[in-house]
Amino acid sequence: MSTRIAIVLAWTAALGAAMFLLAPLLVIAAASFSPTPVFDLPIGGASLRWYERIGRMDGFWPALGLSLQIAALSTAISLVFGTLAAIAITQRRLPGSDMLATALTSPLMMPGLVLGIALLQYFRALGLGNAWTALLLAHLVVTLPYIARTMIAGLARFDFTLVEAARTLGCTYPGAILRAMVPALAPSFLTAGLFAFLASFDNYPVSIFLTDVRAKTLPIKMLQYIEEAPDPTLAALSTLILLATVILLILSDRLVGLHRMAGTAE
Amino acid sequence: MSATARAATATMPPSPNRERRLAAGTAAPAIVILAALFVVPLVLLLIGSLLSPAGITFAEYAKLLGTSHYLGVIWNSLRLALLTTLIALAIGYPAAFALARARGAMRSLLLATLFLPLAASVIVKAFAWTILLRSDGLVNTVLITLGVIREPIRMIFTETALIVGSVNIFLPFMILPIYSVVAQLDRRMTDAAATLGASPVVAFLRVTVPLTVPGIVAGVALVFSLSVSAYVVPTLLIGERYPTLASTIAKAYLLARQPAFGAAAGVVLLVIAVAVITISTRLARFGGGR
């Protein structure tokens, strides 16, 4: 009896949480078809005019380009270095592996704004005036903990004797890593890369202190649009990003299974 | 590096010393990034919060911790984080169990609802809540239609709106860590408890819950530290009437040009985050060790 109540309770919580999480996304998708220039639900007719306006938003393309560059580059660099560090940590050949693991994942828990102001003062002191470089360096700190966390969890379950076997069979160490380890860890790489990319692409609190008039990332532009003139163009843009993510999630589910990705998310 | 690697493969089995050097080499770039772009800037921030033209001073901290206005600001941040974490745990814990039991398309769908919100900008999601919660918004309309309320309730720019939006944005970060622990639970443990005569409730409380403590702790630490420093959510959903440490820091740097005061507020926020993480890690060790 109590088991049955517990199961009902668990399912109520799960389905309730799912609807609660989807609610704002549905509102965004609905508002993107609004016929009026007010960010509102489309009552009395749908319109695609806001989709046409996305590309004509003031400063949209440079902001999108900057955000994509920073997110892709910082994720790629962190994937390489984060995975290398995770290998050293999980193989326990270094003294203080546990401490290093905690240190590498700790920026995840640190307030973004604090990292932002700390880096602002630091870069100023170093005389680094280039916003693009400053943003890339800052986003390395944003993406690295996501990669380190997921790759340490994934590698902890990986059988390293496979790498040793490949080396015995004549592979170099990098070759053995590439051929034996990388394919086996595909779900971890996908999860790590996805989380890190999204964390960088959507980052506001760190970037706000490092942008200048010419280099503004997309989230900073978006908050500016919402504060100045909240028309449904932003909803249209977000709907397109959501659509791309849905496709990505379906592909990931087919390729590796979302449950395997979620299992390595922590 | 590659020379070391080649040397290591040439002599089989490799000497432990070489392996250690190889491991140090592979970990080095990440350590350098962490030290140069995270540790050093934070140490400099701490130093900056203590410096004034006249020398070392605690004046900024005295202003933060000695005036009732700023104590209220700190309390606002803590209250937001506490409420968000507790509500997210209450929803997320049972939800993680259902998620771990789900199979096939149902599991994929539920997991997609956790991943998908991460792709929508916090800014746009917070704005969507302002549409849902305003007096002629969907939530009020539904409540009036159902006869729960007669007059629209004022929700937007209240603490209710703030907490609803905050839980909405941080809930996946509570469910995912708990789910990954629950999914790996060994069913035989509860079966063993039942065989030994424990009722389902006792088996759950004394076997299952302690086993999930690491997941709870990871989720609580993550959600607390994210929500205590949230900036976009309070700015859009409640605004000026609910000043937080995060908005104080942003104002000090972007508007008021008081970097020393902003740095001090940053250090206070940092100390809160570190304290929560340290305490929860201790609790995890204590709980998991039972």
Coordinates of C-alpha atoms in Angstrom, one line a residue:
Chain A
M1 CA 0.0 0.0 0.0
S2 CA 2.6 2.5 1.0
T3 CA 4.7 1.4 -2.0
R4 CA 1.8 2.2 -4.3
I5 CA 1.4 5.7 -2.8
A6 CA 5.1 6.3 -3.2
I7 CA 5.0 5.3 -6.8
V8 CA 2.0 7.6 -7.5
L9 CA 3.7 10.4 -5.7
A10 CA 7.0 9.9 -7.7
W11 CA 5.1 9.9 -11.0
T12 CA 3.1 13.0 -10.0
A13 CA 6.3 14.8 -9.2
A14 CA 8.0 13.7 -12.4
L15 CA 5.1 14.6 -14.7
G16 CA 4.4 17.8 -12.8
A17 CA 8.1 18.8 -13.1
A18 CA 8.1 18.0 -16.8
M19 CA 5.0 20.3 -17.4
F20 CA 6.5 23.0 -15.2
L21 CA 9.8 22.9 -17.0
L22 CA 8.1 23.0 -20.4
A23 CA 5.6 25.8 -19.5
P24 CA 7.9 28.8 -20.3
L25 CA 9.2 27.1 -23.5
L26 CA 5.7 26.7 -24.8
V27 CA 4.9 30.3 -24.0
I28 CA 8.0 31.4 -25.9
A29 CA 7.1 29.2 -28.9
A30 CA 3.5 30.5 -28.8
A31 CA 4.6 34.2 -28.5
S32 CA 6.8 33.9 -31.5
F33 CA 3.7 33.6 -33.7
S34 CA 2.0 36.6 -32.2
P35 CA 0.4 38.9 -34.8
T36 CA 0.9 42.0 -32.5
P37 CA 4.2 43.6 -31.6
V38 CA 3.6 42.8 -27.9
F39 CA 5.4 39.8 -26.4
D40 CA 2.2 37.9 -25.9
L41 CA 0.2 34.8 -26.7
P42 CA -1.1 34.7 -30.2
I43 CA -4.8 35.1 -29.7
G44 CA -6.7 35.8 -32.9
G45 CA -4.3 34.7 -35.7
A46 CA -0.7 33.6 -36.2
S47 CA 2.1 35.5 -38.0
L48 CA 5.6 34.7 -39.1
R49 CA 6.7 38.3 -39.3
W50 CA 9.0 38.0 -36.2
Y51 CA 10.9 35.2 -37.8
E52 CA 11.7 37.5 -40.8
R53 CA 12.9 40.2 -38.4
I54 CA 15.4 38.1 -36.5
G55 CA 18.2 38.8 -39.0
R56 CA 17.4 42.5 -39.1
M57 CA 17.7 43.1 -35.3
D58 CA 20.3 45.7 -34.6
G59 CA 23.6 44.1 -34.0
F60 CA 22.2 40.5 -34.1
W61 CA 24.6 38.8 -36.5
P62 CA 27.8 40.1 -34.9
A63 CA 26.5 39.1 -31.5
L64 CA 25.5 35.6 -32.7
G65 CA 28.8 35.1 -34.5
L66 CA 30.7 36.2 -31.4
S67 CA 28.7 33.9 -29.1
L68 CA 29.1 30.9 -31.5
Q69 CA 32.9 31.5 -31.8
I70 CA 33.5 31.8 -28.1
A71 CA 31.3 28.9 -27.2
A72 CA 32.7 26.5 -29.9
L73 CA 36.4 27.5 -29.3
S74 CA 36.2 27.4 -25.5
T75 CA 34.3 24.1 -25.5
A76 CA 36.9 22.5 -28.0
I77 CA 39.9 23.7 -26.0
S78 CA 38.3 22.6 -22.7
L79 CA 37.4 19.2 -24.2
V80 CA 41.0 18.5 -25.0
F81 CA 42.6 19.8 -21.8
G82 CA 39.7 18.7 -19.5
T83 CA 39.8 15.1 -20.9
L84 CA 43.6 14.9 -20.5
A85 CA 43.4 16.1 -16.9
A86 CA 40.5 13.6 -16.3
I87 CA 42.7 10.8 -17.6
A88 CA 45.5 11.7 -15.2
I89 CA 43.0 12.0 -12.3
T90 CA 41.1 8.7 -12.9
Q91 CA 44.3 6.7 -13.4
R92 CA 45.5 8.0 -10.0
R93 CA 49.1 8.3 -11.1
L94 CA 49.3 11.8 -9.6
P95 CA 49.5 12.6 -6.0
G96 CA 46.5 14.6 -4.9
S97 CA 44.2 13.4 -7.6
D98 CA 41.0 13.9 -5.5
M99 CA 42.0 17.4 -4.7
L100 CA 42.7 18.2 -8.3
A101 CA 39.3 16.8 -9.3
T102 CA 37.5 19.0 -6.7
A103 CA 39.6 22.0 -7.8
L104 CA 38.8 21.5 -11.5
T105 CA 35.0 21.2 -10.9
S106 CA 34.8 24.0 -8.3
P107 CA 34.3 27.0 -10.7
L108 CA 30.9 25.4 -11.5
M109 CA 29.7 26.3 -8.0
M110 CA 31.3 29.7 -7.9
P111 CA 29.1 32.7 -8.5
G112 CA 29.5 33.8 -12.1
L113 CA 29.3 37.5 -11.3
V114 CA 32.2 37.1 -8.9
L115 CA 34.3 35.4 -11.5
G116 CA 33.3 38.2 -13.9
I117 CA 34.5 41.0 -11.7
A118 CA 37.6 39.1 -10.6
L119 CA 38.6 38.6 -14.3
L120 CA 37.7 42.2 -15.2
Q121 CA 40.2 43.6 -12.6
Y122 CA 42.8 40.9 -13.5
F123 CA 42.7 41.6 -17.2
R124 CA 42.9 45.3 -16.6
A125 CA 45.9 44.8 -14.4
L126 CA 47.5 42.7 -17.1
G127 CA 46.7 45.3 -19.7
L128 CA 44.6 42.9 -21.8
G129 CA 42.2 45.2 -23.6
N130 CA 40.9 42.9 -26.3
A131 CA 37.4 41.8 -25.5
W132 CA 37.5 38.8 -27.8
T133 CA 40.5 37.3 -26.1
A134 CA 39.2 38.2 -22.6
L135 CA 35.9 36.5 -23.4
L136 CA 37.6 33.4 -24.7
L137 CA 39.9 33.1 -21.7
A138 CA 37.0 33.7 -19.3
H139 CA 34.8 31.1 -21.0
L140 CA 37.6 28.5 -20.6
V141 CA 36.8 28.7 -16.9
V142 CA 33.1 28.5 -17.6
T143 CA 33.4 25.4 -19.8
L144 CA 36.3 23.5 -18.2
P145 CA 34.4 22.4 -15.0
Y146 CA 31.5 20.9 -17.0
I147 CA 34.0 18.9 -19.1
A148 CA 36.1 17.8 -16.1
R149 CA 33.1 16.7 -14.1
T150 CA 31.5 14.7 -16.9
M151 CA 34.8 13.2 -18.1
I152 CA 36.0 12.2 -14.6
A153 CA 32.6 10.4 -14.1
G154 CA 32.8 8.7 -17.5
L155 CA 36.4 7.7 -17.2
A156 CA 35.9 6.3 -13.7
R157 CA 33.8 3.6 -15.4
F158 CA 36.2 3.1 -18.3
D159 CA 38.4 0.0 -18.4
F160 CA 42.0 1.4 -18.9
T161 CA 43.4 -2.1 -19.6
L162 CA 41.9 -1.5 -23.1
V163 CA 44.4 1.3 -23.6
E164 CA 47.2 -0.9 -22.2
A165 CA 46.1 -3.6 -24.6
A166 CA 46.2 -1.2 -27.6
R167 CA 49.7 -0.1 -26.5
T168 CA 50.9 -3.7 -26.2
L169 CA 49.6 -4.2 -29.8
G170 CA 51.9 -1.4 -31.0
C171 CA 49.8 1.8 -30.7
T172 CA 51.5 4.9 -29.3
Y173 CA 50.0 6.3 -26.2
P174 CA 48.1 9.1 -28.0
G175 CA 47.1 6.5 -30.7
A176 CA 45.8 4.1 -28.1
I177 CA 43.8 6.9 -26.4
L178 CA 42.2 7.9 -29.8
R179 CA 41.4 4.3 -30.9
A180 CA 40.4 2.6 -27.7
M181 CA 39.2 5.3 -25.4
V182 CA 37.5 7.9 -27.5
P183 CA 34.9 5.6 -29.1
A184 CA 34.0 4.0 -25.8
L185 CA 33.4 7.4 -24.2
A186 CA 31.3 8.9 -26.9
P187 CA 28.3 9.5 -24.6
S188 CA 30.5 11.3 -22.1
F189 CA 32.0 13.5 -24.8
L190 CA 28.6 14.4 -26.2
T191 CA 27.2 15.3 -22.7
A192 CA 30.3 17.2 -21.7
G193 CA 30.4 19.1 -25.0
L194 CA 26.7 19.9 -25.0
F195 CA 26.6 21.1 -21.4
A196 CA 29.7 23.2 -21.8
F197 CA 28.6 24.7 -25.1
L198 CA 25.2 25.7 -23.8
A199 CA 26.8 27.1 -20.5
S200 CA 29.0 29.3 -22.6
F201 CA 26.4 30.3 -25.2
D202 CA 23.9 31.3 -22.5
N203 CA 26.4 32.9 -20.1
Y204 CA 25.5 36.4 -19.0
P205 CA 27.1 37.0 -15.5
V206 CA 30.7 36.5 -16.6
S207 CA 30.5 38.1 -20.0
I208 CA 28.7 41.3 -19.0
F209 CA 32.0 42.6 -17.4
L210 CA 34.2 41.7 -20.3
T211 CA 32.4 42.9 -23.3
D212 CA 32.8 46.3 -24.9
V213 CA 30.8 48.4 -27.2
R214 CA 31.9 46.6 -30.3
A215 CA 32.0 43.0 -28.9
K216 CA 28.7 42.0 -27.3
T217 CA 27.7 38.4 -26.9
L218 CA 24.1 37.3 -27.7
P219 CA 22.8 37.0 -24.1
I220 CA 23.9 40.5 -23.4
K221 CA 22.2 41.8 -26.6
M222 CA 19.1 39.8 -25.7
L223 CA 18.8 41.4 -22.2
Q224 CA 19.3 44.8 -23.8
Y225 CA 16.4 44.0 -26.3
I226 CA 14.1 42.9 -23.6
E227 CA 14.8 46.0 -21.5
E228 CA 14.5 48.4 -24.5
A229 CA 11.7 46.9 -26.6
P230 CA 10.4 43.4 -25.8
D231 CA 8.9 42.4 -29.1
P232 CA 8.4 38.8 -30.2
T233 CA 11.5 38.7 -32.3
L234 CA 13.4 37.3 -29.4
A235 CA 10.7 34.6 -28.9
A236 CA 11.2 33.7 -32.6
L237 CA 14.9 33.4 -32.2
S238 CA 14.6 31.3 -29.0
T239 CA 12.1 29.0 -30.8
L240 CA 14.6 28.4 -33.6
I241 CA 17.3 27.6 -31.0
L242 CA 14.9 25.2 -29.2
L243 CA 14.0 23.5 -32.5
A244 CA 17.7 22.9 -33.2
T245 CA 18.1 21.5 -29.7
V246 CA 15.1 19.2 -30.1
I247 CA 16.8 17.8 -33.3
L248 CA 20.1 17.4 -31.5
L249 CA 18.4 15.6 -28.6
I250 CA 16.6 13.2 -30.9
L251 CA 19.9 12.5 -32.7
S252 CA 21.7 12.0 -29.3
D253 CA 18.9 9.7 -28.1
R254 CA 19.2 7.6 -31.3
L255 CA 23.0 7.5 -31.2
V256 CA 23.8 7.0 -27.6
G257 CA 20.6 7.2 -25.5
L258 CA 19.7 10.2 -23.4
H259 CA 19.7 8.0 -20.3
R260 CA 23.4 7.3 -20.8
M261 CA 24.0 11.0 -21.3
A262 CA 22.1 11.9 -18.1
G263 CA 23.9 9.1 -16.2
T264 CA 27.2 10.8 -16.9
A265 CA 25.9 14.3 -16.3
E266 CA 27.1 14.1 -12.7
Chain B
M1 CA 55.4 15.5 -24.5
S2 CA 55.2 13.1 -27.5
A3 CA 58.9 12.2 -27.0
T4 CA 58.0 11.2 -23.4
A5 CA 55.1 9.2 -24.8
R6 CA 57.2 7.4 -27.3
A7 CA 59.9 6.7 -24.8
A8 CA 57.2 5.2 -22.5
T9 CA 55.9 2.9 -25.1
A10 CA 59.3 1.8 -26.2
T11 CA 60.1 0.3 -22.7
M12 CA 57.3 -2.1 -21.7
P13 CA 56.3 -2.1 -18.9
P14 CA 56.8 1.6 -18.4
S15 CA 58.5 2.8 -15.2
P16 CA 56.2 4.3 -12.6
N17 CA 58.3 7.5 -12.7
R18 CA 57.8 8.0 -16.4
E19 CA 54.1 7.3 -16.0
R20 CA 53.8 9.9 -13.3
R21 CA 55.6 12.5 -15.5
L22 CA 53.3 11.6 -18.3
A23 CA 50.3 12.1 -16.0
A24 CA 51.6 15.4 -14.8
G25 CA 52.1 16.5 -18.4
T26 CA 48.6 15.6 -19.4
A27 CA 47.0 17.4 -16.4
A28 CA 49.3 20.5 -16.7
P29 CA 47.3 22.6 -19.2
A30 CA 44.1 22.3 -17.2
I31 CA 45.9 23.1 -14.0
V32 CA 47.5 26.2 -15.7
I33 CA 44.1 27.4 -16.9
L34 CA 42.6 26.9 -13.5
A35 CA 45.4 28.7 -11.7
A36 CA 45.9 31.6 -14.1
L37 CA 42.3 32.3 -14.8
F38 CA 40.5 31.3 -11.6
V39 CA 42.6 31.1 -8.5
V40 CA 44.9 34.1 -9.1
P41 CA 42.0 36.5 -10.1
L42 CA 40.0 35.5 -7.1
V43 CA 43.0 36.1 -4.7
L44 CA 43.5 39.5 -6.4
L45 CA 39.8 40.2 -5.9
L46 CA 40.2 39.4 -2.2
I47 CA 43.2 41.7 -1.9
G48 CA 41.4 44.4 -3.9
S49 CA 38.5 44.4 -1.4
L50 CA 40.9 45.2 1.4
L51 CA 42.9 48.0 -0.2
S52 CA 42.1 51.7 -0.1
P53 CA 44.3 54.6 -1.1
A54 CA 45.2 54.9 2.6
G55 CA 46.3 51.3 3.0
I56 CA 44.6 48.2 4.3
T57 CA 41.0 48.7 5.3
F58 CA 38.0 46.7 6.4
A59 CA 35.7 49.7 5.6
E60 CA 33.9 48.0 2.7
Y61 CA 33.1 44.9 4.8
A62 CA 32.0 47.1 7.7
K63 CA 29.6 48.8 5.3
L64 CA 28.3 45.5 4.1
L65 CA 28.0 43.7 7.4
G66 CA 27.3 46.7 9.6
T67 CA 24.3 48.4 8.0
S68 CA 20.8 47.0 8.1
H69 CA 20.2 47.7 4.4
Y70 CA 23.1 45.5 3.3
L71 CA 22.4 42.8 5.9
G72 CA 18.9 42.8 4.3
V73 CA 20.5 42.4 0.9
I74 CA 22.5 39.4 2.1
W75 CA 19.4 37.9 3.7
N76 CA 17.5 38.3 0.4
S77 CA 20.1 36.3 -1.4
L78 CA 20.2 33.6 1.2
R79 CA 16.4 33.4 1.4
L80 CA 16.0 33.1 -2.4
A81 CA 18.6 30.3 -2.4
L82 CA 17.1 28.5 0.6
L83 CA 13.6 28.5 -0.7
T84 CA 14.7 27.6 -4.3
T85 CA 16.8 24.7 -3.0
L86 CA 14.1 23.3 -0.6
I87 CA 11.3 23.4 -3.2
A88 CA 13.6 22.0 -6.0
L89 CA 14.6 19.1 -3.6
A90 CA 10.9 18.4 -2.7
I91 CA 9.9 18.2 -6.4
G92 CA 13.2 16.8 -7.7
Y93 CA 13.8 13.9 -5.3
P94 CA 10.6 11.9 -6.0
A95 CA 10.8 12.9 -9.7
A96 CA 14.3 11.4 -9.9
F97 CA 12.9 8.0 -8.7
A98 CA 10.1 8.0 -11.3
L99 CA 12.7 9.0 -14.0
A100 CA 14.9 6.1 -12.9
R101 CA 12.0 3.6 -13.2
A102 CA 10.9 4.9 -16.6
R103 CA 11.9 3.0 -19.7
G104 CA 11.9 3.5 -23.5
A105 CA 10.1 6.5 -25.0
M106 CA 8.8 7.7 -21.7
R107 CA 12.3 8.0 -20.2
S108 CA 13.6 9.8 -23.3
L109 CA 10.7 12.3 -23.2
L110 CA 11.2 13.0 -19.5
L111 CA 14.9 13.4 -19.9
A112 CA 14.4 15.7 -22.9
T113 CA 12.2 18.0 -20.7
L114 CA 15.3 18.2 -18.4
F115 CA 17.8 19.0 -21.2
L116 CA 15.6 21.2 -23.4
P117 CA 15.2 24.1 -20.9
L118 CA 19.0 24.4 -20.8
A119 CA 18.9 25.4 -24.5
A120 CA 16.6 28.4 -23.9
S121 CA 18.3 31.5 -22.5
V122 CA 17.6 32.2 -18.9
I123 CA 16.7 35.7 -20.0
V124 CA 13.9 34.5 -22.4
K125 CA 12.6 32.0 -19.8
A126 CA 12.4 34.6 -17.1
F127 CA 10.5 36.8 -19.6
A128 CA 8.1 34.0 -20.4
W129 CA 7.3 33.8 -16.7
T130 CA 6.4 37.5 -16.6
I131 CA 3.8 36.7 -19.3
L132 CA 2.5 33.7 -17.5
L133 CA 2.2 35.4 -14.1
R134 CA 0.9 38.9 -14.9
S135 CA -2.6 39.8 -13.8
D136 CA -4.2 39.0 -17.2
G137 CA -1.7 36.1 -17.7
L138 CA -2.4 32.4 -18.2
V139 CA -2.0 31.4 -14.6
N140 CA -4.5 33.9 -13.3
T141 CA -6.9 33.1 -16.2
V142 CA -6.8 29.4 -15.4
L143 CA -7.2 29.9 -11.6
I144 CA -10.3 32.2 -12.2
T145 CA -11.8 29.7 -14.7
L146 CA -11.4 26.9 -12.3
G147 CA -13.0 29.0 -9.6
V148 CA -10.0 28.9 -7.3
I149 CA -9.9 32.7 -7.1
R150 CA -12.3 35.4 -8.1
E151 CA -10.0 38.4 -8.7
P152 CA -6.7 38.1 -10.4
I153 CA -3.8 37.8 -7.9
R154 CA -0.9 40.1 -8.3
M155 CA 2.0 37.7 -8.8
I156 CA 4.5 39.5 -11.1
F157 CA 7.1 41.5 -9.2
T158 CA 6.4 39.6 -6.0
E159 CA 8.5 37.0 -4.2
T160 CA 6.2 34.3 -5.5
A161 CA 7.1 35.1 -9.1
L162 CA 10.8 35.2 -8.1
I163 CA 10.7 31.8 -6.4
V164 CA 8.6 30.2 -9.2
G165 CA 11.0 31.4 -11.9
S166 CA 14.1 30.5 -9.9
V167 CA 12.9 26.9 -9.2
N168 CA 11.9 26.6 -12.8
I169 CA 15.4 27.5 -14.0
F170 CA 17.4 25.5 -11.5
L171 CA 15.3 22.4 -11.1
P172 CA 17.2 20.3 -13.8
F173 CA 20.4 20.9 -11.8
M174 CA 18.7 19.2 -8.8
I175 CA 17.1 16.3 -10.7
L176 CA 20.1 15.2 -12.8
P177 CA 22.6 14.5 -10.0
I178 CA 19.9 12.7 -7.9
Y179 CA 18.8 10.7 -11.0
S180 CA 22.3 9.5 -11.8
V181 CA 22.6 8.1 -8.3
V182 CA 19.1 6.6 -8.1
A183 CA 19.6 5.0 -11.6
Q184 CA 22.6 3.1 -10.2
L185 CA 20.9 1.9 -7.0
D186 CA 21.2 -1.8 -6.4
R187 CA 17.6 -3.1 -6.0
R188 CA 19.0 -6.1 -4.0
M189 CA 19.7 -3.7 -1.1
T190 CA 16.0 -2.9 -0.5
D191 CA 15.1 -6.6 -1.2
A192 CA 17.6 -7.6 1.5
A193 CA 16.1 -5.1 3.9
A194 CA 12.6 -6.6 3.1
T195 CA 13.9 -10.1 3.6
L196 CA 15.2 -9.1 7.0
G197 CA 11.7 -7.9 8.0
A198 CA 11.8 -4.2 7.2
S199 CA 8.6 -2.6 6.0
P200 CA 8.8 -0.7 2.7
V201 CA 8.8 2.7 4.6
V202 CA 11.6 1.6 6.9
A203 CA 13.6 0.1 4.0
F204 CA 13.2 3.3 2.1
L205 CA 14.2 5.6 5.0
R206 CA 17.1 3.4 6.3
V207 CA 18.4 1.9 3.1
T208 CA 17.4 3.9 0.0
V209 CA 17.6 7.4 1.4
P210 CA 21.2 7.0 2.8
L211 CA 22.3 5.5 -0.5
T212 CA 21.1 8.6 -2.4
V213 CA 22.7 11.1 -0.1
P214 CA 25.6 11.8 -2.5
G215 CA 23.1 12.8 -5.2
I216 CA 21.1 14.9 -2.8
V217 CA 24.2 16.7 -1.7
A218 CA 25.5 17.3 -5.2
G219 CA 22.0 18.7 -6.2
V220 CA 21.6 20.9 -3.1
A221 CA 25.1 22.3 -3.4
L222 CA 24.7 23.1 -7.1
V223 CA 21.2 24.6 -6.9
F224 CA 22.1 26.6 -3.8
S225 CA 25.2 28.1 -5.2
L226 CA 23.6 28.9 -8.6
S227 CA 20.5 30.5 -7.0
V228 CA 22.3 32.5 -4.3
S229 CA 24.2 34.3 -7.0
A230 CA 21.4 34.5 -9.6
Y231 CA 21.3 37.8 -11.4
V232 CA 19.0 37.6 -14.4
V233 CA 16.1 36.0 -12.6
P234 CA 15.7 38.6 -9.8
T235 CA 16.4 41.4 -12.1
L236 CA 13.5 40.5 -14.5
L237 CA 11.0 38.9 -12.1
I238 CA 11.1 41.2 -9.1
G239 CA 13.4 44.1 -9.8
E240 CA 14.6 46.9 -7.6
R241 CA 12.4 46.0 -4.6
Y242 CA 14.4 42.8 -4.0
P243 CA 18.1 43.8 -4.0
T244 CA 20.4 40.8 -3.8
L245 CA 24.2 40.5 -3.4
A246 CA 24.4 39.8 -7.2
S247 CA 22.6 43.0 -8.1
T248 CA 24.6 44.9 -5.6
I249 CA 27.9 43.7 -7.2
A250 CA 26.6 44.5 -10.7
K251 CA 25.6 48.0 -9.6
A252 CA 28.8 48.7 -7.9
Y253 CA 30.8 47.8 -11.0
L254 CA 28.6 48.9 -13.9
L255 CA 26.8 51.9 -12.5
A256 CA 28.3 53.3 -9.3
R257 CA 32.0 52.7 -10.1
Q258 CA 32.8 51.4 -6.6
P259 CA 35.0 48.4 -7.4
A260 CA 36.3 48.0 -3.8
F261 CA 32.8 47.7 -2.5
G262 CA 31.8 45.4 -5.3
A263 CA 34.8 43.2 -4.6
A264 CA 33.9 43.0 -0.9
A265 CA 30.3 42.0 -1.9
G266 CA 31.8 39.4 -4.3
V267 CA 34.0 38.0 -1.5
V268 CA 30.9 37.7 0.8
L269 CA 29.0 35.8 -2.0
L270 CA 32.1 33.6 -2.5
V271 CA 32.4 32.8 1.2
I272 CA 28.7 31.8 1.3
A273 CA 29.1 29.5 -1.8
V274 CA 32.3 27.9 -0.4
A275 CA 30.7 27.4 3.0
V276 CA 27.6 25.7 1.5
I277 CA 29.8 23.4 -0.6
T278 CA 32.1 22.6 2.3
I279 CA 29.3 21.8 4.7
S280 CA 27.4 19.7 2.2
T281 CA 30.5 17.7 1.3
R282 CA 31.1 17.0 5.0
L283 CA 27.4 15.9 5.3
A284 CA 27.8 13.7 2.3
R285 CA 30.8 11.9 3.9
F286 CA 28.9 11.6 7.1
G287 CA 25.7 10.4 5.4
G288 CA 27.3 8.2 2.9
G289 CA 29.5 6.6 5.6
R290 CA 26.6 5.2 7.5

